[in-house]
Amino acid sequence: MHSAADFAWLIPLLPLCGAVLIGLGLISFNDVFNRSRKPVAITLLTSVGASAFISYAVLAEQLSGKPPVEHLFIWASAGSFELPMGYVIDPLAAVMLALVTTIAFLVMIYSHGYMAHDPGYVRFFTYLALFSSSMLGLIVSPNLLEIYVFWELVGMCSYLLVGFWYDRDGAAHAAQKAFIVNRVGDFGLLLGILGLFWATGSFDFHGIADGLSVAVGSGDVPMWAALTLCILVFMGPMAKSAQFPLHVWLPDAMEGPTPISALIHAATMVAAGVFLVARLDPLFSQFPFVGLFIAIIGTITCFLGASIALTQMDLKKGLAYSTVSQLGYMMLAMGCGAPVAGMFHLVTHACFKAMLFLGSGSVIHAMEEVVGHEPILAQDMRLMGGLRKKMPITAITFFIGCIAISGIPPLAGFWSKDEILGQAFNSFPILWFIGFLTAGMTAFYMFRLYFLTFEGDFRGENKEMQLSLLSLAGKDKDEDHEDHEIGKIHESAWPMTFPLAVLAIPSVLIGFIGVPWNSIFANLLDPVEAIEAAEKFSWGEFLPLATASVAISSAGILLAVLTYYLKRFDLGVSLSKKYPQINSFLQNKWYLDDINEKIFVKGSRKLAREVLEVDAKVVDGVVNLTGLLTLGSGEGLKYFETGRAQFYALIVFGGVIALVALFGVVGA
């Protein structure tokens, strides 16, 4: 009797087939397929929905205790070398498959409403299906080489989706930035994969871990080389999961359509890096230095994202830096030797962050009725306010997301974040303290987002503010958006509100599968660790840390209430006046974009100009000189090519006479 895992190969294949079918249709019959919006949407939704159904069946089997399943075939062989390909289903893969297919399915439903009037509707759905297929293929990959193939496909799809509105300069630049930054990380990943194969002769996860351990123990591979290879491999997740200093692409990726922001930030691209680190935990856990390095990078990223989010007025960018910060928490857990805690936070974060991004899209969609389709106006919270009464479903779900990400019990974010902080406290107390402070900052800036968007008076019709924001962004005040016909703010249609309502349920409840005294999630991913954690659990250790975490989050919420809801004081203005350097530092995103621009962008352009100069003057000079000499010699020789034998005999005779004369002179 076949199990669901035997059909797991269909999970990435079904969305791929749908995307290929629609893609070929767009190439061959563009007009026909662009007019067939509903059939296209139904086709791709069905393919992703079927993948989700199989994923749930696979997850149910893993929950029931069935062993992991691996199906491999020899893709290439040369002598004794064999390269297997195929798919693997284990608890980690089962969890990720269910998560990605769920989020992708809901995002597709949402996109039907959000992109309803966009001329690229069909193309967008095709990209979505291809993106989902690439991520699903990455999850089930049984070795590093196959993962790398799907890894690059995920990167390609992100480029297409971030730059979907390619006629906008911002979107085109954001797509290029995401592509280039990720190529930096992927180059390190590729070098690491090849280096590990050289050291171990394997691409298999456990084969690499065991092989490198033996090689280091025997002295065949020096410790510094092993550490270097591990760090190189980690560069891939650093870029994909937006870790410092390769995080700079993620906030700019907000130029893409909001459904893509939700998918990238919740369950696909950024999740790929965390997933790969979890996959490679048998390798990384052998080297404490690598764990410390990952933990430090995660902590820096965590604090950096939260600090920058404090000053953001763009709704989507505020959420984007929030994602950067939460990804830092996940990497902190991985560095502390707690991949289960990191994956648990990945799952809970995916639910409420997808809901928050889709909620922001609902807000932006409504704001466009008043301010037009200019993103600077539609996404700036200074033009929002008072939307709770006009958009109750969006407001309630956004509020739930804010509570969840702030770590307030009993919502999902509390259980996963508290577990990470507990692991950090036991491993690296200094890093725990930074994460602890970040929890308070997270609560503050998230409720800042909520109050500025949904409470108070609506500010969207303030023409003076609109012109001011356009002027700050360097936009022409005379553009046609000023003549936009003003509509009314209203709640979004059901295709957009339905996913919000669905995601609100796990945002509240899913945390209970990971309670520390009886974690179903940990028991699934690592039963041995779950049993040990349950036996060692102590309310005396749990309550003080949990209370401290909730206390600092509550303090952050209270400060946001006083500042942005009750308006007892203007914290932003007072702090900016008192600490202008710090305020400027945060508003300019730690000057990291400026540093990248001056060192890498301008530096690369200068190097390119110098190379071009060398090419023009040296390389082209040599080539042109060679051509000139060839031309000259050819022009000269043509006069000696008469075709008459007498003339050639005369040349030979003349040459002989010249040689005799030369030898005569030399001999004399």
XYZ file of C-alpha atoms in Angstrom:
668
model
C 0.000 0.000 0.000
C 1.350 3.356 -1.011
C 1.773 6.137 1.505
C 1.326 9.857 0.908
C 5.115 10.270 0.987
C 5.351 8.113 -2.155
C 3.460 10.830 -4.028
C 5.396 13.727 -2.521
C 7.187 14.256 -5.839
C 3.891 15.702 -7.084
C 4.012 18.551 -4.548
C 6.563 20.681 -6.459
C 5.589 19.195 -9.833
C 1.924 20.252 -9.880
C 2.546 24.033 -9.536
C 5.426 23.693 -12.012
C 3.203 22.029 -14.606
C 0.582 24.724 -14.113
C 3.168 27.497 -14.512
C 4.683 25.877 -17.622
C 1.262 25.362 -19.190
C 0.194 28.968 -18.641
C 3.650 30.262 -19.599
C 3.568 28.427 -22.933
C 0.069 29.760 -23.476
C 1.259 33.331 -22.865
C 4.088 32.860 -25.341
C 1.909 31.275 -28.028
C -1.501 32.917 -27.510
C -0.798 35.988 -25.409
C -4.063 37.843 -25.961
C -6.239 34.772 -25.431
C -4.584 33.789 -22.164
C -4.510 37.350 -20.816
C -8.273 37.513 -21.305
C -8.778 34.137 -19.604
C -8.131 35.341 -16.079
C -10.527 33.132 -14.145
C -9.566 29.859 -15.904
C -5.888 30.657 -15.314
C -6.480 31.498 -11.646
C -8.564 28.348 -11.115
C -5.929 26.183 -12.827
C -3.041 27.474 -10.741
C -5.061 27.582 -7.518
C -6.056 23.968 -8.108
C -2.452 22.921 -8.666
C -1.244 24.622 -5.472
C -4.301 23.387 -3.579
C -3.596 19.797 -4.647
C 0.010 20.217 -3.499
C -1.280 21.501 -0.166
C -3.598 18.473 0.191
C -0.715 16.047 -0.385
C 1.470 18.090 1.999
C -1.111 17.779 4.787
C -1.298 14.036 4.190
C 2.499 13.811 4.376
C 2.529 15.850 7.603
C -0.183 13.631 9.112
C 1.927 10.553 8.370
C 4.977 12.074 10.018
C 2.895 13.058 13.046
C 1.662 9.464 13.311
C 5.251 8.280 13.619
C 6.011 6.960 10.135
C 9.728 6.878 9.295
C 11.318 9.297 6.827
C 11.070 8.331 3.154
C 13.819 8.836 0.577
C 13.479 8.092 -3.138
C 16.669 8.462 -5.171
C 17.901 7.697 -8.672
C 21.346 8.007 -10.212
C 21.298 11.221 -12.209
C 24.941 11.085 -13.334
C 27.860 8.710 -12.910
C 31.498 8.605 -13.927
C 33.590 5.659 -12.822
C 33.062 5.179 -9.117
C 31.404 8.594 -8.774
C 27.628 8.618 -8.662
C 25.330 11.617 -8.208
C 21.901 10.713 -6.828
C 18.844 12.915 -7.216
C 15.310 12.519 -5.961
C 13.371 13.642 -2.921
C 13.304 13.110 0.818
C 10.382 13.365 3.223
C 11.159 13.742 6.904
C 9.518 15.752 9.715
C 11.402 18.947 8.813
C 10.380 18.700 5.159
C 6.777 17.818 6.074
C 6.396 20.910 8.261
C 7.850 23.195 5.601
C 5.748 21.682 2.802
C 2.527 22.260 4.727
C 3.570 25.796 5.632
C 4.635 26.892 2.138
C 1.638 25.413 0.328
C -0.787 26.960 2.841
C 0.690 30.441 2.602
C 1.040 30.207 -1.193
C -2.594 29.094 -1.581
C -3.903 31.943 0.579
C -1.673 34.485 -1.187
C -3.067 33.337 -4.533
C -6.630 33.845 -3.313
C -5.660 37.273 -2.016
C -3.943 38.127 -5.311
C -7.166 37.491 -7.209
C -8.601 40.550 -5.487
C -5.436 42.642 -5.175
C -4.325 42.248 -8.802
C -7.821 42.204 -10.292
C -7.292 45.293 -12.436
C -3.624 44.792 -13.241
C -2.884 44.044 -16.916
C -0.195 41.553 -15.845
C -2.634 39.432 -13.819
C -1.960 36.168 -15.688
C 1.791 36.694 -15.765
C 1.726 37.394 -12.014
C -0.107 34.155 -11.230
C 2.327 32.228 -13.422
C 5.294 33.675 -11.540
C 3.594 32.841 -8.225
C 3.156 29.191 -9.195
C 6.748 28.924 -10.431
C 8.016 30.576 -7.237
C 6.043 28.163 -5.071
C 7.254 25.175 -7.093
C 10.893 26.236 -6.720
C 10.586 26.572 -2.950
C 8.820 23.219 -2.641
C 11.529 21.556 -4.722
C 14.166 23.034 -2.445
C 12.435 21.623 0.628
C 12.346 18.025 -0.606
C 15.901 18.032 -2.014
C 17.999 15.192 -0.549
C 21.430 16.776 -1.008
C 23.227 20.098 -1.257
C 23.674 20.018 -5.027
C 19.965 19.591 -5.720
C 19.188 22.246 -3.135
C 21.512 24.631 -4.977
C 19.580 24.138 -8.232
C 16.266 25.058 -6.615
C 18.019 27.723 -4.554
C 18.901 29.565 -7.757
C 15.407 29.043 -9.170
C 13.976 30.697 -6.050
C 16.366 33.612 -6.604
C 15.332 33.917 -10.249
C 11.637 33.932 -9.377
C 12.177 36.564 -6.695
C 13.854 38.761 -9.323
C 10.849 38.394 -11.624
C 8.334 39.109 -8.870
C 10.113 41.976 -7.097
C 10.570 43.626 -10.492
C 7.065 42.723 -11.650
C 6.216 46.382 -12.232
C 9.396 46.791 -14.249
C 8.238 50.085 -15.731
C 8.760 51.642 -12.294
C 12.354 52.649 -11.676
C 12.113 51.669 -8.008
C 10.944 48.147 -8.820
C 13.623 47.620 -11.464
C 16.377 48.814 -9.126
C 15.043 46.723 -6.229
C 14.996 43.590 -8.387
C 18.568 44.212 -9.521
C 19.685 44.850 -5.951
C 18.056 41.651 -4.697
C 19.618 39.684 -7.535
C 23.148 41.041 -7.037
C 23.191 40.773 -3.229
C 21.921 37.216 -3.394
C 24.568 36.348 -6.001
C 27.216 37.388 -3.473
C 25.812 34.963 -0.912
C 25.213 32.248 -3.502
C 28.815 32.457 -4.710
C 29.968 31.726 -1.177
C 27.454 28.886 -0.935
C 28.699 27.347 -4.179
C 32.335 27.555 -3.069
C 31.370 25.974 0.245
C 29.469 23.125 -1.443
C 32.374 22.372 -3.791
C 34.848 22.618 -0.916
C 32.811 20.229 1.232
C 32.612 17.779 -1.659
C 36.397 17.991 -2.034
C 36.811 17.314 1.680
C 34.193 14.579 2.071
C 33.368 13.249 -1.396
C 29.646 13.678 -0.703
C 26.784 16.102 -1.257
C 24.528 14.306 1.225
C 23.779 16.229 4.444
C 24.763 13.484 6.861
C 27.536 12.285 4.555
C 29.099 15.740 4.611
C 28.760 16.063 8.392
C 30.244 12.625 9.100
C 32.892 12.940 6.406
C 34.131 16.320 7.566
C 34.249 15.128 11.167
C 36.423 12.180 10.154
C 38.610 14.342 7.897
C 39.249 16.894 10.637
C 39.862 14.179 13.216
C 42.407 12.427 10.997
C 44.151 15.666 10.079
C 43.346 15.401 6.369
C 41.447 18.693 6.571
C 42.795 21.455 8.838
C 40.384 22.951 11.339
C 40.689 26.416 9.746
C 39.695 24.956 6.369
C 36.649 23.209 7.857
C 35.545 26.426 9.583
C 36.074 28.388 6.366
C 33.928 25.954 4.382
C 31.137 26.155 6.968
C 31.192 29.968 6.903
C 31.148 29.951 3.080
C 28.086 27.719 3.070
C 26.422 29.993 5.631
C 26.877 32.947 3.255
C 24.002 31.566 1.169
C 21.505 31.678 4.065
C 22.930 35.071 5.093
C 21.782 36.525 1.784
C 18.538 34.581 1.349
C 17.422 35.189 4.932
C 18.598 38.812 4.935
C 21.243 38.593 7.645
C 23.659 41.433 8.329
C 25.388 42.703 6.192
C 23.555 41.051 3.263
C 20.125 42.195 4.441
C 20.008 45.366 2.359
C 17.944 43.860 -0.473
C 14.916 42.841 1.592
C 13.418 46.279 2.486
C 13.816 47.414 -1.123
C 11.951 44.297 -2.273
C 8.801 46.078 -1.036
C 8.625 47.657 -4.497
C 6.980 44.473 -5.702
C 3.234 43.779 -5.326
C 2.161 43.275 -1.715
C 1.144 39.593 -2.141
C 4.747 38.907 -3.133
C 5.981 40.744 -0.059
C 3.808 38.446 2.044
C 5.032 35.301 0.290
C 8.727 36.259 0.368
C 8.674 37.431 3.982
C 6.582 34.597 5.351
C 7.226 31.268 3.729
C 9.470 31.211 0.693
C 12.679 33.070 0.011
C 13.691 34.233 3.480
C 12.557 30.917 4.956
C 14.909 29.063 2.598
C 18.004 30.296 4.428
C 16.719 29.314 7.868
C 15.620 25.942 6.492
C 19.073 25.251 5.016
C 20.801 26.087 8.298
C 18.432 23.662 10.054
C 19.224 21.025 7.421
C 22.941 21.506 7.986
C 22.717 21.459 11.767
C 24.549 18.069 11.920
C 27.466 19.834 10.198
C 27.407 23.189 11.997
C 26.867 21.682 15.469
C 30.313 20.046 15.307
C 32.047 23.408 15.408
C 31.234 25.731 18.356
C 32.892 28.656 16.578
C 30.451 28.364 13.674
C 27.536 28.327 16.112
C 28.880 31.430 17.850
C 29.359 33.154 14.489
C 25.772 32.389 13.422
C 24.431 33.539 16.806
C 26.338 36.852 16.644
C 25.192 37.532 13.069
C 21.618 36.725 14.075
C 21.756 39.010 17.119
C 23.174 41.931 15.121
C 20.488 41.417 12.488
C 17.799 41.193 15.142
C 18.770 44.497 16.767
C 19.513 46.248 13.471
C 16.108 45.477 11.960
C 14.224 46.573 15.069
C 16.185 49.809 15.489
C 15.629 50.885 11.876
C 11.936 49.959 12.042
C 11.519 52.544 14.834
C 11.886 55.415 12.344
C 10.102 54.044 9.271
C 6.987 55.847 8.059
C 6.389 53.580 5.053
C 4.006 50.841 6.239
C 5.509 48.047 4.135
C 9.110 48.987 4.905
C 8.318 49.033 8.604
C 7.055 45.468 8.280
C 10.068 44.586 6.131
C 12.552 45.636 8.806
C 10.421 43.755 11.291
C 10.995 40.641 9.177
C 14.737 41.301 9.187
C 14.620 41.469 12.983
C 12.589 38.263 13.356
C 14.898 36.406 10.986
C 17.693 37.466 13.305
C 15.884 35.730 16.177
C 15.691 32.545 14.099
C 19.406 32.611 13.322
C 20.159 33.324 16.983
C 18.340 30.107 17.838
C 20.294 28.185 15.194
C 23.571 29.517 16.581
C 22.573 28.488 20.096
C 22.206 24.895 18.945
C 18.405 25.032 19.014
C 17.220 24.444 15.425
C 13.821 23.269 16.692
C 13.246 26.641 18.396
C 14.343 28.476 15.236
C 12.011 26.431 13.034
C 9.163 26.888 15.509
C 9.556 30.659 15.270
C 9.726 30.345 11.486
C 6.321 28.641 11.483
C 4.614 31.027 13.898
C 6.178 34.075 12.252
C 5.027 32.916 8.825
C 1.404 32.946 9.961
C 1.241 36.371 11.573
C 3.714 38.079 9.241
C 1.799 36.899 6.161
C -1.348 38.250 7.800
C 0.342 41.584 8.578
C 1.634 42.021 5.037
C -1.681 41.078 3.482
C -3.318 43.499 5.902
C -0.943 46.254 4.777
C -1.892 45.449 1.191
C -5.551 45.832 2.097
C -4.778 49.241 3.622
C -2.736 50.364 0.620
C -5.456 49.169 -1.743
C -7.971 51.312 0.142
C -5.641 54.319 0.348
C -5.240 54.334 -3.424
C -8.894 55.312 -3.645
C -7.977 58.603 -1.983
C -4.368 59.402 -2.883
C -3.969 57.562 -6.195
C -1.499 54.884 -7.186
C 1.629 56.744 -6.096
C 3.338 54.363 -3.586
C 4.917 57.259 -1.689
C 1.456 58.481 -0.729
C -0.446 55.199 -0.514
C 2.081 53.566 1.844
C 3.033 56.482 4.125
C 1.447 56.252 7.561
C 1.444 60.033 7.938
C -1.475 60.046 5.500
C -3.384 57.247 7.219
C -5.201 57.108 10.545
C -8.773 56.330 11.551
C -9.041 53.254 9.317
C -10.311 50.922 12.057
C -13.906 52.066 11.696
C -13.810 51.887 7.908
C -11.853 48.603 7.624
C -12.825 46.545 10.690
C -11.676 43.105 9.442
C -8.294 44.418 8.333
C -7.890 46.344 11.596
C -8.779 43.387 13.850
C -6.479 40.954 12.051
C -3.652 43.510 11.980
C -4.104 44.058 15.719
C -3.899 40.297 16.326
C -0.695 40.199 14.287
C 0.794 43.030 16.343
C 0.034 41.223 19.615
C 1.456 37.973 18.248
C 4.731 39.429 17.011
C 5.121 41.400 20.253
C 5.264 38.145 22.182
C 2.177 38.579 24.336
C 0.697 35.307 25.627
C -1.126 33.222 24.681
C -0.634 34.172 21.031
C 1.794 32.269 18.824
C 4.715 34.674 18.908
C 5.092 34.422 22.672
C 5.835 30.696 22.735
C 8.368 30.675 19.914
C 10.177 33.898 20.857
C 10.318 32.935 24.530
C 11.867 29.588 23.628
C 14.572 31.342 21.596
C 15.331 33.797 24.381
C 15.491 30.929 26.874
C 18.001 29.068 24.698
C 20.050 32.252 24.259
C 20.048 32.872 28.018
C 21.541 29.443 28.623
C 24.100 29.691 25.812
C 25.123 33.353 25.417
C 23.727 35.673 28.137
C 25.014 38.817 26.393
C 23.208 37.912 23.186
C 20.101 37.116 25.244
C 20.147 40.631 26.684
C 20.273 42.189 23.213
C 17.422 39.945 22.093
C 15.535 40.866 25.257
C 15.824 44.598 24.507
C 14.821 43.958 20.920
C 11.598 42.335 22.122
C 10.592 45.641 23.745
C 11.531 47.589 20.619
C 9.469 45.178 18.517
C 6.362 45.719 20.604
C 6.809 49.491 20.436
C 7.274 49.848 16.683
C 4.538 47.346 15.814
C 1.926 49.185 17.864
C 3.304 52.413 16.474
C 2.404 51.032 13.042
C -1.047 50.034 14.254
C -1.938 53.333 15.931
C -0.649 55.515 13.084
C -2.609 53.433 10.572
C -5.895 52.580 12.266
C -6.480 55.019 15.116
C -6.965 58.785 15.323
C -8.251 60.933 12.477
C -7.877 60.162 8.798
C -5.134 62.336 7.252
C -5.239 61.096 3.670
C -7.007 64.159 2.258
C -4.353 66.569 3.541
C -3.060 68.037 0.252
C -0.312 69.973 1.980
C 1.053 66.781 3.536
C 0.846 64.987 0.195
C 2.863 67.687 -1.543
C 5.387 67.708 1.278
C 5.927 63.943 1.030
C 6.259 64.131 -2.735
C 8.769 66.944 -2.417
C 10.849 64.968 0.107
C 10.888 62.036 -2.310
C 11.997 64.266 -5.195
C 8.734 63.823 -7.084
C 7.192 66.408 -9.363
C 4.318 68.187 -7.644
C 2.549 68.667 -10.964
C 2.121 64.982 -11.749
C -1.325 63.663 -12.583
C -1.927 62.093 -9.172
C -2.985 65.509 -7.948
C -5.964 65.250 -10.248
C -6.939 61.828 -8.940
C -10.632 61.461 -8.366
C -11.090 61.064 -4.626
C -12.984 57.964 -3.584
C -13.928 56.549 -0.202
C -12.026 54.265 2.134
C -13.771 50.914 2.395
C -13.093 47.363 3.481
C -11.501 45.128 0.884
C -13.442 42.472 -1.012
C -13.724 38.905 0.303
C -10.773 37.475 -1.711
C -8.566 39.825 0.306
C -10.261 39.580 3.710
C -10.748 35.798 3.662
C -6.995 34.983 3.867
C -6.665 37.509 6.698
C -9.380 35.775 8.694
C -7.892 32.332 8.030
C -4.372 33.392 9.065
C -5.683 34.989 12.259
C -6.595 31.529 13.603
C -3.061 30.017 13.612
C -1.634 33.381 14.709
C -3.603 32.892 17.926
C -3.523 29.118 18.388
C -0.530 27.542 16.659
C 1.847 28.459 19.485
C 0.226 25.812 21.694
C 1.844 23.040 19.643
C 5.186 24.181 21.068
C 4.596 24.668 24.787
C 7.901 23.835 26.505
C 6.522 21.215 28.920
C 4.893 19.172 26.139
C 5.983 20.348 22.709
C 4.255 18.519 19.874
C 6.426 20.455 17.420
C 9.692 19.458 19.107
C 8.494 15.873 19.442
C 7.973 15.807 15.688
C 11.316 17.311 14.640
C 13.520 15.873 17.387
C 11.822 13.395 19.759
C 14.952 12.854 21.848
C 15.417 16.565 22.455
C 11.694 16.960 23.207
C 11.790 14.258 25.890
C 14.906 15.761 27.480
C 13.403 19.263 27.397
C 10.174 18.036 29.006
C 12.118 16.247 31.754
C 14.303 19.274 32.443
C 11.426 21.769 32.316
C 11.098 23.832 35.452
C 8.479 26.444 36.183
C 11.098 28.153 38.338
C 13.268 28.732 35.278
C 10.456 29.341 32.779
C 8.374 31.905 34.660
C 11.109 34.489 35.437
C 12.336 34.611 31.832
C 8.815 34.550 30.399
C 7.674 37.256 32.818
C 10.643 39.447 31.933
C 9.952 38.988 28.209
C 6.266 39.845 28.581
C 7.112 42.789 30.846
C 9.451 44.462 28.371
C 7.008 43.844 25.522
C 4.199 45.319 27.609
C 6.398 48.329 28.377
C 6.943 48.833 24.644
C 3.198 48.638 23.980
C 2.449 51.060 26.836
C 4.963 53.546 25.478
C 3.342 53.301 22.033
C -0.108 53.838 23.582
C 1.047 56.953 25.421
C 2.814 58.349 22.372
C 0.579 57.515 19.421
C -2.853 56.735 20.881
C -3.258 58.977 23.916
C -0.689 61.444 22.513
C 0.580 62.447 25.939
C 3.900 63.404 24.349
C 5.633 63.255 20.986
C 8.419 60.780 21.609
C 9.750 60.864 18.063
C 10.183 64.638 17.948
C 11.653 64.921 21.459
C 14.200 62.147 20.910
C 15.183 63.420 17.475
C 15.865 66.862 18.949
C 17.768 65.462 21.919
C 19.731 62.834 19.981
C 19.893 64.075 16.368
C 22.913 61.927 15.514
C 21.198 58.719 16.626
C 17.992 59.699 14.837
C 19.914 60.418 11.641
C 21.795 57.136 12.033
C 18.552 55.139 12.246
C 16.725 57.084 9.530
C 19.655 56.454 7.203
C 19.504 52.725 8.012
C 22.866 52.633 9.771
C 24.318 54.215 6.592
C 24.743 50.703 5.216
C 23.100 51.599 1.907
C 25.406 54.613 1.586
C 28.439 52.457 2.364
C 27.361 49.921 -0.250
C 26.790 52.702 -2.751
C 30.206 54.298 -2.199
C 32.322 51.181 -1.833
C 30.696 48.533 -3.967
C 28.501 50.336 -6.505
C 30.743 53.336 -7.221
C 33.847 51.223 -6.641
C 32.646 48.653 -9.165
C 31.823 51.378 -11.658
C 35.288 52.934 -11.215
C 36.925 49.546 -11.667
C 34.758 48.938 -14.747
C 35.796 52.300 -16.224
C 39.466 51.499 -15.617
C 39.082 48.073 -17.171
C 37.324 49.706 -20.118
C 40.218 52.143 -20.437
C 42.737 49.297 -20.476
C 40.577 47.432 -22.963
C 40.293 50.458 -25.243
C 43.905 51.571 -25.111
C 45.900 48.394 -24.533
C 43.869 45.433 -25.752
C 42.214 47.269 -28.635
C 45.556 48.965 -29.395
C 47.342 45.638 -29.739
C 44.522 44.227 -31.833
C 44.361 47.307 -34.049
C 48.149 47.355 -34.447
C 48.125 43.712 -35.444
C 45.398 44.428 -37.941
C 47.267 47.425 -39.311
C 50.474 45.423 -39.717
C 48.568 42.626 -41.406
C 46.903 45.105 -43.742
C 50.204 46.805 -44.556
C 52.047 43.588 -45.177
C 49.216 42.342 -47.316
C 49.191 45.528 -49.348
C 52.930 45.206 -49.838
C 52.916 41.522 -50.726
C 50.247 41.842 -53.378
C 52.743 43.514 -55.671
C 54.942 40.407 -55.467
C 52.052 38.067 -56.286
C 52.041 38.407 -60.099
C 51.426 34.798 -61.049
C 54.427 34.688 -63.425
C 57.116 32.051 -62.796
C 59.853 34.266 -64.215
C 59.160 36.920 -61.600
C 59.305 34.385 -58.745
C 62.592 32.995 -60.136
C 63.970 36.530 -60.184
C 63.016 37.001 -56.513
C 64.730 33.748 -55.552
C 67.833 34.710 -57.548
C 67.866 38.127 -55.889
C 67.577 36.472 -52.456
C 70.503 34.184 -53.187
C 72.661 37.106 -54.340
C 71.730 39.018 -51.142
C 72.701 36.066 -48.917
C 76.021 35.614 -50.713
C 76.771 39.298 -50.289
C 75.824 39.167 -46.596
C 78.033 36.172 -45.863
C 80.812 37.798 -47.804
C 80.641 40.928 -45.672
C 80.391 38.930 -42.436
C 83.325 36.705 -43.473
C 85.462 39.723 -44.301
